[in-house]
């Protein structure tokens, strides 16, 4: 039985990750910590977490904690992951892993040195829909992939607005929030292809302040020749989400799949015929936890590794730089 310590009394932990850890027969949540001890105590009580620790040190020193799940604001991930690794705990960290590629790489190296598992909580690659798409492409259903399109422009609900739209120093903005997920999902579907170059434009369309963007559109060039177009936003109320892959012999058109919930539809179109692709929906976060539990037990690997998180961050930072400088930018993976 693995004991999980939750760092960050956050919405994502409350809504998805604590229930997912508890749903697995080989794990349970034993403790939580955050910056405000009184709020953490209330959060622990409200979410059935046995222990509320007053500090990160106390949580990573807790002998019942084997795995640490980090879901604080983005600027805190680095120091918290480093502390967990130093204490010999397995680390599952939210995206973006950090605010710089150098920090993200240091986190991965620290986990390697400590001999602990490290994962990035890119939930979408755990979706049955995206796994089905990856399989289709792998099996040659659309022939050689040439192009992709992601539309992941949503309306950020009021309870999530806060730091995401107000605090650049906390790693706010739509690029670090959503473009990282697009990158990881595209890489996953394309058999772990990597982005070499990006170009992008951003906008502030009335929600974000402090110089942060709440919309971005751009293009990614992959090392297998695929060009991918993306649109991410906090400001689009009625668009719905989706992802498409276009190959020499067919196209995959998926709707409502860039989401936390196991929903959506996939259509495979080739030779003038449209086929609905069936998939058995399952809980994305439970699958993420199951894979991480296996990694911590030495019998598997995280769904998205630390290196996957380094890569999605590197692409997002290149997107931000491209928009700021008005030019195409080669992705710097820090190697
Ligand atoms: P929240 O705003 O809910 O929580 C982030 C931090 O804000 C908390 O750790 C807490 O700090 C503080 N906080 C939260 N609520 C309050 C409150 N009522 N009063 C005062 N402080 C509060 O963020 P999210 O859960 O939306 O995101 C957290 C992380 O998870 C981010 O890195 C984000 O990118 C990632 N994320 C990932 C998703 C995925 O599907 N993979 C989905 C959503 C988010 P403290 O703990 O220090 O007290």
PDB file of C-alpha atoms in Angstrom, residues 54-333:
ATOM      1  CA  UNK A  54       1.977  22.564   8.718  1.00  0.00           C
ATOM      2  CA  UNK A  55       5.006  22.539   6.400  1.00  0.00           C
ATOM      3  CA  UNK A  56       6.486  20.849   3.358  1.00  0.00           C
ATOM      4  CA  UNK A  57       9.366  19.591   5.527  1.00  0.00           C
ATOM      5  CA  UNK A  58       6.916  17.852   7.837  1.00  0.00           C
ATOM      6  CA  UNK A  59       5.163  16.187   4.886  1.00  0.00           C
ATOM      7  CA  UNK A  60       8.316  14.935   3.195  1.00  0.00           C
ATOM      8  CA  UNK A  61       9.608  13.679   6.563  1.00  0.00           C
ATOM      9  CA  UNK A  62       6.431  11.701   7.199  1.00  0.00           C
ATOM     10  CA  UNK A  63       7.431   8.002   7.056  1.00  0.00           C
ATOM     11  CA  UNK A  64       3.957   7.049   5.810  1.00  0.00           C
ATOM     12  CA  UNK A  65       4.416   9.174   2.684  1.00  0.00           C
ATOM     13  CA  UNK A  66       5.909   7.222  -0.239  1.00  0.00           C
ATOM     14  CA  UNK A  67       4.707   9.382  -3.135  1.00  0.00           C
ATOM     15  CA  UNK A  68       4.343  13.146  -3.295  1.00  0.00           C
ATOM     16  CA  UNK A  69       1.794  14.760  -5.618  1.00  0.00           C
ATOM     17  CA  UNK A  70       2.559  18.443  -6.295  1.00  0.00           C
ATOM     18  CA  UNK A  71      -0.295  20.689  -7.449  1.00  0.00           C
ATOM     19  CA  UNK A  72       0.614  24.123  -6.170  1.00  0.00           C
ATOM     20  CA  UNK A  73       0.937  27.205  -8.363  1.00  0.00           C
ATOM     21  CA  UNK A  74       3.599  26.661 -10.995  1.00  0.00           C
ATOM     22  CA  UNK A  75       6.460  28.682  -9.512  1.00  0.00           C
ATOM     23  CA  UNK A  76       6.483  26.430  -6.425  1.00  0.00           C
ATOM     24  CA  UNK A  77       6.826  23.079  -8.204  1.00  0.00           C
ATOM     25  CA  UNK A  78      10.624  23.197  -8.531  1.00  0.00           C
ATOM     26  CA  UNK A  79      11.565  23.684  -4.875  1.00  0.00           C
ATOM     27  CA  UNK A  80       8.867  21.277  -3.688  1.00  0.00           C
ATOM     28  CA  UNK A  81       9.898  18.524  -6.094  1.00  0.00           C
ATOM     29  CA  UNK A  82      13.548  18.972  -5.122  1.00  0.00           C
ATOM     30  CA  UNK A  83      12.666  18.658  -1.426  1.00  0.00           C
ATOM     31  CA  UNK A  84      10.587  15.534  -2.057  1.00  0.00           C
ATOM     32  CA  UNK A  85      13.353  13.903  -4.119  1.00  0.00           C
ATOM     33  CA  UNK A  86      15.956  14.731  -1.457  1.00  0.00           C
ATOM     34  CA  UNK A  87      13.714  13.029   1.101  1.00  0.00           C
ATOM     35  CA  UNK A  88      13.574   9.906  -1.105  1.00  0.00           C
ATOM     36  CA  UNK A  89       9.910  10.253  -2.096  1.00  0.00           C
ATOM     37  CA  UNK A  90       8.530   9.437  -5.549  1.00  0.00           C
ATOM     38  CA  UNK A  91       7.343  12.605  -7.294  1.00  0.00           C
ATOM     39  CA  UNK A  92       4.284  13.125  -9.466  1.00  0.00           C
ATOM     40  CA  UNK A  93       4.257  16.799 -10.409  1.00  0.00           C
ATOM     41  CA  UNK A  94       1.669  18.896 -12.165  1.00  0.00           C
ATOM     42  CA  UNK A  95       2.385  20.627 -15.427  1.00  0.00           C
ATOM     43  CA  UNK A  96       4.194  22.822 -16.226  1.00  0.00           C
ATOM     44  CA  UNK A  97       6.947  21.125 -14.254  1.00  0.00           C
ATOM     45  CA  UNK A  98       8.684  24.449 -13.600  1.00  0.00           C
ATOM     46  CA  UNK A  99       9.166  27.900 -15.076  1.00  0.00           C
ATOM     47  CA  UNK A 100      12.418  27.075 -16.904  1.00  0.00           C
ATOM     48  CA  UNK A 101      13.783  24.061 -18.747  1.00  0.00           C
ATOM     49  CA  UNK A 102      16.914  24.146 -16.571  1.00  0.00           C
ATOM     50  CA  UNK A 103      14.823  23.785 -13.408  1.00  0.00           C
ATOM     51  CA  UNK A 104      12.701  21.023 -14.916  1.00  0.00           C
ATOM     52  CA  UNK A 105      15.823  19.121 -15.918  1.00  0.00           C
ATOM     53  CA  UNK A 106      17.218  19.559 -12.411  1.00  0.00           C
ATOM     54  CA  UNK A 107      14.045  18.036 -10.972  1.00  0.00           C
ATOM     55  CA  UNK A 108      14.368  15.018 -13.272  1.00  0.00           C
ATOM     56  CA  UNK A 109      18.056  14.640 -12.393  1.00  0.00           C
ATOM     57  CA  UNK A 110      17.331  14.882  -8.652  1.00  0.00           C
ATOM     58  CA  UNK A 111      14.732  12.105  -8.882  1.00  0.00           C
ATOM     59  CA  UNK A 112      17.124   9.952 -10.894  1.00  0.00           C
ATOM     60  CA  UNK A 113      19.908  10.535  -8.346  1.00  0.00           C
ATOM     61  CA  UNK A 114      17.547   9.657  -5.493  1.00  0.00           C
ATOM     62  CA  UNK A 115      16.377   6.507  -7.295  1.00  0.00           C
ATOM     63  CA  UNK A 116      12.719   7.578  -7.127  1.00  0.00           C
ATOM     64  CA  UNK A 117      10.065   7.624  -9.837  1.00  0.00           C
ATOM     65  CA  UNK A 118       9.116  10.916 -11.412  1.00  0.00           C
ATOM     66  CA  UNK A 119       6.055  11.670 -13.503  1.00  0.00           C
ATOM     67  CA  UNK A 120       4.295  14.657 -15.031  1.00  0.00           C
ATOM     68  CA  UNK A 121       0.527  14.746 -14.648  1.00  0.00           C
ATOM     69  CA  UNK A 122      -0.341  15.190 -18.322  1.00  0.00           C
ATOM     70  CA  UNK A 123      -3.785  13.661 -17.955  1.00  0.00           C
ATOM     71  CA  UNK A 124      -4.812  13.613 -21.627  1.00  0.00           C
ATOM     72  CA  UNK A 125      -2.478  10.798 -22.695  1.00  0.00           C
ATOM     73  CA  UNK A 126      -4.391   8.666 -20.182  1.00  0.00           C
ATOM     74  CA  UNK A 127      -7.678   9.186 -22.021  1.00  0.00           C
ATOM     75  CA  UNK A 128      -9.101   6.180 -23.864  1.00  0.00           C
ATOM     76  CA  UNK A 129      -9.801   8.542 -26.785  1.00  0.00           C
ATOM     77  CA  UNK A 130      -6.172   9.639 -27.151  1.00  0.00           C
ATOM     78  CA  UNK A 131      -4.915   6.089 -26.655  1.00  0.00           C
ATOM     79  CA  UNK A 132      -7.227   4.975 -29.477  1.00  0.00           C
ATOM     80  CA  UNK A 133      -5.907   7.773 -31.713  1.00  0.00           C
ATOM     81  CA  UNK A 134      -2.300   6.822 -30.976  1.00  0.00           C
ATOM     82  CA  UNK A 135      -3.081   3.191 -31.849  1.00  0.00           C
ATOM     83  CA  UNK A 136      -4.792   4.156 -35.108  1.00  0.00           C
ATOM     84  CA  UNK A 137      -1.803   6.212 -36.224  1.00  0.00           C
ATOM     85  CA  UNK A 138       0.648   3.531 -35.102  1.00  0.00           C
ATOM     86  CA  UNK A 139      -1.325   0.879 -37.037  1.00  0.00           C
ATOM     87  CA  UNK A 140      -1.169   2.974 -40.203  1.00  0.00           C
ATOM     88  CA  UNK A 141      -4.891   3.852 -40.332  1.00  0.00           C
ATOM     89  CA  UNK A 142      -4.164   7.264 -41.889  1.00  0.00           C
ATOM     90  CA  UNK A 143      -0.860   6.401 -43.553  1.00  0.00           C
ATOM     91  CA  UNK A 144       1.998   8.839 -43.088  1.00  0.00           C
ATOM     92  CA  UNK A 145       0.789  11.693 -40.833  1.00  0.00           C
ATOM     93  CA  UNK A 146       1.236  15.107 -42.445  1.00  0.00           C
ATOM     94  CA  UNK A 147      -0.713  17.585 -40.342  1.00  0.00           C
ATOM     95  CA  UNK A 148      -2.549  18.031 -37.067  1.00  0.00           C
ATOM     96  CA  UNK A 149      -4.903  20.602 -35.600  1.00  0.00           C
ATOM     97  CA  UNK A 150      -5.717  21.122 -31.931  1.00  0.00           C
ATOM     98  CA  UNK A 151      -8.472  23.370 -30.689  1.00  0.00           C
ATOM     99  CA  UNK A 152      -8.286  23.700 -26.958  1.00  0.00           C
ATOM    100  CA  UNK A 153      -9.866  27.113 -26.538  1.00  0.00           C
ATOM    101  CA  UNK A 154     -12.236  27.059 -23.594  1.00  0.00           C
ATOM    102  CA  UNK A 155     -13.817  29.436 -21.109  1.00  0.00           C
ATOM    103  CA  UNK A 156     -11.847  29.368 -17.863  1.00  0.00           C
ATOM    104  CA  UNK A 157     -14.437  28.911 -15.112  1.00  0.00           C
ATOM    105  CA  UNK A 158     -14.509  31.645 -12.433  1.00  0.00           C
ATOM    106  CA  UNK A 159     -13.205  29.352  -9.653  1.00  0.00           C
ATOM    107  CA  UNK A 160     -10.010  28.729 -11.680  1.00  0.00           C
ATOM    108  CA  UNK A 161      -9.383  32.306 -12.801  1.00  0.00           C
ATOM    109  CA  UNK A 162      -7.194  33.783  -9.959  1.00  0.00           C
ATOM    110  CA  UNK A 163      -3.448  33.300 -10.441  1.00  0.00           C
ATOM    111  CA  UNK A 164      -3.830  31.858 -13.960  1.00  0.00           C
ATOM    112  CA  UNK A 165      -4.950  35.227 -15.322  1.00  0.00           C
ATOM    113  CA  UNK A 166      -3.363  37.622 -12.827  1.00  0.00           C
ATOM    114  CA  UNK A 167       0.053  36.402 -11.754  1.00  0.00           C
ATOM    115  CA  UNK A 168       2.878  36.090 -14.301  1.00  0.00           C
ATOM    116  CA  UNK A 169       5.297  35.278 -11.463  1.00  0.00           C
ATOM    117  CA  UNK A 170       3.184  32.229 -10.539  1.00  0.00           C
ATOM    118  CA  UNK A 171       3.443  30.890 -14.089  1.00  0.00           C
ATOM    119  CA  UNK A 172       0.034  32.159 -15.196  1.00  0.00           C
ATOM    120  CA  UNK A 173      -1.166  32.494 -18.794  1.00  0.00           C
ATOM    121  CA  UNK A 174      -2.772  30.134 -21.243  1.00  0.00           C
ATOM    122  CA  UNK A 175       0.499  28.892 -22.773  1.00  0.00           C
ATOM    123  CA  UNK A 176       1.853  27.348 -19.558  1.00  0.00           C
ATOM    124  CA  UNK A 177      -1.645  26.148 -18.696  1.00  0.00           C
ATOM    125  CA  UNK A 178      -2.898  24.604 -21.937  1.00  0.00           C
ATOM    126  CA  UNK A 179      -0.224  24.618 -24.666  1.00  0.00           C
ATOM    127  CA  UNK A 180       1.840  22.206 -22.545  1.00  0.00           C
ATOM    128  CA  UNK A 181      -1.053  19.734 -22.696  1.00  0.00           C
ATOM    129  CA  UNK A 182      -1.458  20.135 -26.477  1.00  0.00           C
ATOM    130  CA  UNK A 183       2.241  19.477 -26.937  1.00  0.00           C
ATOM    131  CA  UNK A 184       2.180  16.339 -24.839  1.00  0.00           C
ATOM    132  CA  UNK A 185      -0.971  15.023 -26.489  1.00  0.00           C
ATOM    133  CA  UNK A 186       0.390  15.621 -30.011  1.00  0.00           C
ATOM    134  CA  UNK A 187       3.702  13.973 -29.111  1.00  0.00           C
ATOM    135  CA  UNK A 188       1.847  11.010 -27.637  1.00  0.00           C
ATOM    136  CA  UNK A 189      -0.386  10.521 -30.694  1.00  0.00           C
ATOM    137  CA  UNK A 190       2.554  10.880 -33.058  1.00  0.00           C
ATOM    138  CA  UNK A 191       4.525   8.104 -31.379  1.00  0.00           C
ATOM    139  CA  UNK A 192       6.715  10.381 -29.208  1.00  0.00           C
ATOM    140  CA  UNK A 193       7.756  12.681 -32.054  1.00  0.00           C
ATOM    141  CA  UNK A 194       9.389  15.916 -30.917  1.00  0.00           C
ATOM    142  CA  UNK A 195       8.701  19.536 -31.810  1.00  0.00           C
ATOM    143  CA  UNK A 196      11.672  21.260 -33.417  1.00  0.00           C
ATOM    144  CA  UNK A 197      10.325  24.748 -34.150  1.00  0.00           C
ATOM    145  CA  UNK A 198       7.294  26.912 -33.338  1.00  0.00           C
ATOM    146  CA  UNK A 199       5.687  30.149 -34.361  1.00  0.00           C
ATOM    147  CA  UNK A 200       2.865  31.814 -32.447  1.00  0.00           C
ATOM    148  CA  UNK A 201       0.822  34.926 -31.711  1.00  0.00           C
ATOM    149  CA  UNK A 202      -0.852  35.710 -28.419  1.00  0.00           C
ATOM    150  CA  UNK A 203      -3.630  38.052 -27.332  1.00  0.00           C
ATOM    151  CA  UNK A 204      -5.203  39.388 -24.167  1.00  0.00           C
ATOM    152  CA  UNK A 205      -8.887  39.244 -24.967  1.00  0.00           C
ATOM    153  CA  UNK A 206     -10.313  40.699 -21.789  1.00  0.00           C
ATOM    154  CA  UNK A 207      -9.787  38.068 -19.116  1.00  0.00           C
ATOM    155  CA  UNK A 208      -6.051  38.080 -18.298  1.00  0.00           C
ATOM    156  CA  UNK A 209      -4.190  41.044 -16.839  1.00  0.00           C
ATOM    157  CA  UNK A 210      -0.602  41.830 -15.822  1.00  0.00           C
ATOM    158  CA  UNK A 211       0.698  41.315 -19.353  1.00  0.00           C
ATOM    159  CA  UNK A 212      -0.484  37.688 -19.432  1.00  0.00           C
ATOM    160  CA  UNK A 213      -1.979  36.144 -22.555  1.00  0.00           C
ATOM    161  CA  UNK A 214      -5.393  34.498 -22.467  1.00  0.00           C
ATOM    162  CA  UNK A 215      -5.298  33.327 -26.095  1.00  0.00           C
ATOM    163  CA  UNK A 216      -2.661  31.880 -28.381  1.00  0.00           C
ATOM    164  CA  UNK A 217      -2.580  30.481 -31.885  1.00  0.00           C
ATOM    165  CA  UNK A 218       0.413  28.959 -33.542  1.00  0.00           C
ATOM    166  CA  UNK A 219       2.133  26.238 -35.488  1.00  0.00           C
ATOM    167  CA  UNK A 220       4.526  23.516 -34.338  1.00  0.00           C
ATOM    168  CA  UNK A 221       6.903  21.676 -36.645  1.00  0.00           C
ATOM    169  CA  UNK A 222       7.649  18.081 -35.593  1.00  0.00           C
ATOM    170  CA  UNK A 223      10.811  16.127 -36.330  1.00  0.00           C
ATOM    171  CA  UNK A 224       8.777  13.651 -38.440  1.00  0.00           C
ATOM    172  CA  UNK A 225       7.674  16.466 -40.779  1.00  0.00           C
ATOM    173  CA  UNK A 226       4.185  16.965 -39.300  1.00  0.00           C
ATOM    174  CA  UNK A 227       2.930  20.552 -39.009  1.00  0.00           C
ATOM    175  CA  UNK A 228       0.475  21.105 -36.140  1.00  0.00           C
ATOM    176  CA  UNK A 229      -1.790  24.092 -35.734  1.00  0.00           C
ATOM    177  CA  UNK A 230      -3.061  24.993 -32.251  1.00  0.00           C
ATOM    178  CA  UNK A 231      -5.538  27.400 -30.680  1.00  0.00           C
ATOM    179  CA  UNK A 232      -5.631  27.671 -26.887  1.00  0.00           C
ATOM    180  CA  UNK A 233      -7.664  30.198 -24.937  1.00  0.00           C
ATOM    181  CA  UNK A 234      -9.450  30.989 -21.679  1.00  0.00           C
ATOM    182  CA  UNK A 235     -11.969  33.186 -23.476  1.00  0.00           C
ATOM    183  CA  UNK A 236     -14.019  30.962 -25.799  1.00  0.00           C
ATOM    184  CA  UNK A 237     -17.362  29.943 -24.334  1.00  0.00           C
ATOM    185  CA  UNK A 238     -18.977  27.892 -27.068  1.00  0.00           C
ATOM    186  CA  UNK A 239     -16.268  26.400 -29.273  1.00  0.00           C
ATOM    187  CA  UNK A 240     -15.853  22.896 -27.901  1.00  0.00           C
ATOM    188  CA  UNK A 241     -12.481  21.179 -28.129  1.00  0.00           C
ATOM    189  CA  UNK A 242     -10.927  18.761 -30.541  1.00  0.00           C
ATOM    190  CA  UNK A 243      -7.907  17.310 -32.231  1.00  0.00           C
ATOM    191  CA  UNK A 244      -7.395  16.173 -35.833  1.00  0.00           C
ATOM    192  CA  UNK A 245      -4.697  14.217 -37.621  1.00  0.00           C
ATOM    193  CA  UNK A 246      -4.437  14.199 -41.397  1.00  0.00           C
ATOM    194  CA  UNK A 247      -2.356  11.572 -43.154  1.00  0.00           C
ATOM    195  CA  UNK A 248      -1.667  10.504 -46.718  1.00  0.00           C
ATOM    196  CA  UNK A 249      -4.422   7.891 -46.567  1.00  0.00           C
ATOM    197  CA  UNK A 250      -6.951   9.211 -44.090  1.00  0.00           C
ATOM    198  CA  UNK A 251      -7.955  11.641 -41.382  1.00  0.00           C
ATOM    199  CA  UNK A 252      -8.863  11.301 -37.721  1.00  0.00           C
ATOM    200  CA  UNK A 253     -11.370  13.868 -36.460  1.00  0.00           C
ATOM    201  CA  UNK A 254     -11.906  13.859 -32.693  1.00  0.00           C
ATOM    202  CA  UNK A 255     -14.313  16.204 -30.899  1.00  0.00           C
ATOM    203  CA  UNK A 256     -14.639  17.156 -27.219  1.00  0.00           C
ATOM    204  CA  UNK A 257     -11.569  15.131 -26.274  1.00  0.00           C
ATOM    205  CA  UNK A 258      -9.321  17.877 -24.838  1.00  0.00           C
ATOM    206  CA  UNK A 259     -10.994  17.585 -21.466  1.00  0.00           C
ATOM    207  CA  UNK A 260     -10.667  16.138 -17.993  1.00  0.00           C
ATOM    208  CA  UNK A 261     -13.720  13.950 -18.454  1.00  0.00           C
ATOM    209  CA  UNK A 262     -13.730  10.660 -20.395  1.00  0.00           C
ATOM    210  CA  UNK A 263     -15.955  11.896 -23.211  1.00  0.00           C
ATOM    211  CA  UNK A 264     -15.796  12.745 -26.896  1.00  0.00           C
ATOM    212  CA  UNK A 265     -16.111  11.153 -30.301  1.00  0.00           C
ATOM    213  CA  UNK A 266     -13.596   9.961 -32.875  1.00  0.00           C
ATOM    214  CA  UNK A 267     -14.260   9.622 -36.589  1.00  0.00           C
ATOM    215  CA  UNK A 268     -11.866   7.945 -39.024  1.00  0.00           C
ATOM    216  CA  UNK A 269     -12.366   9.177 -42.600  1.00  0.00           C
ATOM    217  CA  UNK A 270     -10.775   7.419 -45.575  1.00  0.00           C
ATOM    218  CA  UNK A 271     -11.744   6.578 -49.133  1.00  0.00           C
ATOM    219  CA  UNK A 272     -14.854   8.719 -48.776  1.00  0.00           C
ATOM    220  CA  UNK A 273     -16.126   6.613 -45.861  1.00  0.00           C
ATOM    221  CA  UNK A 274     -16.590   7.771 -42.261  1.00  0.00           C
ATOM    222  CA  UNK A 275     -16.239   5.251 -39.475  1.00  0.00           C
ATOM    223  CA  UNK A 276     -16.957   5.936 -35.794  1.00  0.00           C
ATOM    224  CA  UNK A 277     -14.051   4.726 -33.684  1.00  0.00           C
ATOM    225  CA  UNK A 278     -15.277   3.107 -30.487  1.00  0.00           C
ATOM    226  CA  UNK A 279     -13.365   3.405 -27.226  1.00  0.00           C
ATOM    227  CA  UNK A 280     -14.219   2.386 -23.690  1.00  0.00           C
ATOM    228  CA  UNK A 281     -14.093   5.564 -21.572  1.00  0.00           C
ATOM    229  CA  UNK A 282     -12.232   5.358 -18.271  1.00  0.00           C
ATOM    230  CA  UNK A 283     -11.150   7.878 -15.621  1.00  0.00           C
ATOM    231  CA  UNK A 284      -8.027   9.681 -16.842  1.00  0.00           C
ATOM    232  CA  UNK A 285      -6.698  10.522 -13.396  1.00  0.00           C
ATOM    233  CA  UNK A 286      -7.196   7.024 -12.012  1.00  0.00           C
ATOM    234  CA  UNK A 287      -5.187   5.697 -14.930  1.00  0.00           C
ATOM    235  CA  UNK A 288      -2.455   8.255 -14.253  1.00  0.00           C
ATOM    236  CA  UNK A 289      -2.322   7.182 -10.601  1.00  0.00           C
ATOM    237  CA  UNK A 290      -2.327   3.474 -11.503  1.00  0.00           C
ATOM    238  CA  UNK A 291       0.659   3.967 -13.821  1.00  0.00           C
ATOM    239  CA  UNK A 292       2.487   6.023 -11.199  1.00  0.00           C
ATOM    240  CA  UNK A 293       1.780   3.486  -8.457  1.00  0.00           C
ATOM    241  CA  UNK A 294       3.310   0.820 -10.698  1.00  0.00           C
ATOM    242  CA  UNK A 295       6.355   3.029 -11.312  1.00  0.00           C
ATOM    243  CA  UNK A 296       6.789   3.601  -7.574  1.00  0.00           C
ATOM    244  CA  UNK A 297       6.530  -0.152  -6.993  1.00  0.00           C
ATOM    245  CA  UNK A 298       9.123  -0.813  -9.699  1.00  0.00           C
ATOM    246  CA  UNK A 299       6.703  -2.650 -11.967  1.00  0.00           C
ATOM    247  CA  UNK A 300       5.882   0.037 -14.531  1.00  0.00           C
ATOM    248  CA  UNK A 301       6.467   3.593 -15.652  1.00  0.00           C
ATOM    249  CA  UNK A 302       4.520   6.831 -15.260  1.00  0.00           C
ATOM    250  CA  UNK A 303       2.101   7.594 -18.104  1.00  0.00           C
ATOM    251  CA  UNK A 304       4.081  10.786 -18.733  1.00  0.00           C
ATOM    252  CA  UNK A 305       7.643  10.816 -17.426  1.00  0.00           C
ATOM    253  CA  UNK A 306       9.655  13.720 -16.073  1.00  0.00           C
ATOM    254  CA  UNK A 307      11.335  14.003 -19.470  1.00  0.00           C
ATOM    255  CA  UNK A 308       7.920  14.279 -21.156  1.00  0.00           C
ATOM    256  CA  UNK A 309       7.262  17.205 -18.811  1.00  0.00           C
ATOM    257  CA  UNK A 310      10.601  18.812 -19.701  1.00  0.00           C
ATOM    258  CA  UNK A 311       9.673  18.569 -23.383  1.00  0.00           C
ATOM    259  CA  UNK A 312       6.180  20.036 -23.081  1.00  0.00           C
ATOM    260  CA  UNK A 313       7.586  22.909 -21.020  1.00  0.00           C
ATOM    261  CA  UNK A 314      10.378  23.564 -23.533  1.00  0.00           C
ATOM    262  CA  UNK A 315       7.834  23.816 -26.362  1.00  0.00           C
ATOM    263  CA  UNK A 316       5.560  26.112 -24.341  1.00  0.00           C
ATOM    264  CA  UNK A 317       8.470  28.424 -23.534  1.00  0.00           C
ATOM    265  CA  UNK A 318       9.418  28.511 -27.228  1.00  0.00           C
ATOM    266  CA  UNK A 319       5.793  29.415 -28.062  1.00  0.00           C
ATOM    267  CA  UNK A 320       5.916  32.264 -25.559  1.00  0.00           C
ATOM    268  CA  UNK A 321       9.224  33.483 -26.934  1.00  0.00           C
ATOM    269  CA  UNK A 322       7.976  33.282 -30.522  1.00  0.00           C
ATOM    270  CA  UNK A 323       4.946  35.412 -29.708  1.00  0.00           C
ATOM    271  CA  UNK A 324       7.050  37.931 -27.791  1.00  0.00           C
ATOM    272  CA  UNK A 325       9.674  38.271 -30.519  1.00  0.00           C
ATOM    273  CA  UNK A 326       7.446  37.899 -33.574  1.00  0.00           C
ATOM    274  CA  UNK A 327       9.540  35.178 -35.182  1.00  0.00           C
ATOM    275  CA  UNK A 328       9.824  31.413 -35.479  1.00  0.00           C
ATOM    276  CA  UNK A 329      11.812  29.892 -32.590  1.00  0.00           C
ATOM    277  CA  UNK A 330      13.754  26.626 -32.440  1.00  0.00           C
ATOM    278  CA  UNK A 331      12.804  24.665 -29.298  1.00  0.00           C
ATOM    279  CA  UNK A 332      15.593  24.632 -26.707  1.00  0.00           C
ATOM    280  CA  UNK A 333      15.407  21.364 -24.763  1.00  0.00           C
TER     281      UNK A 333
END
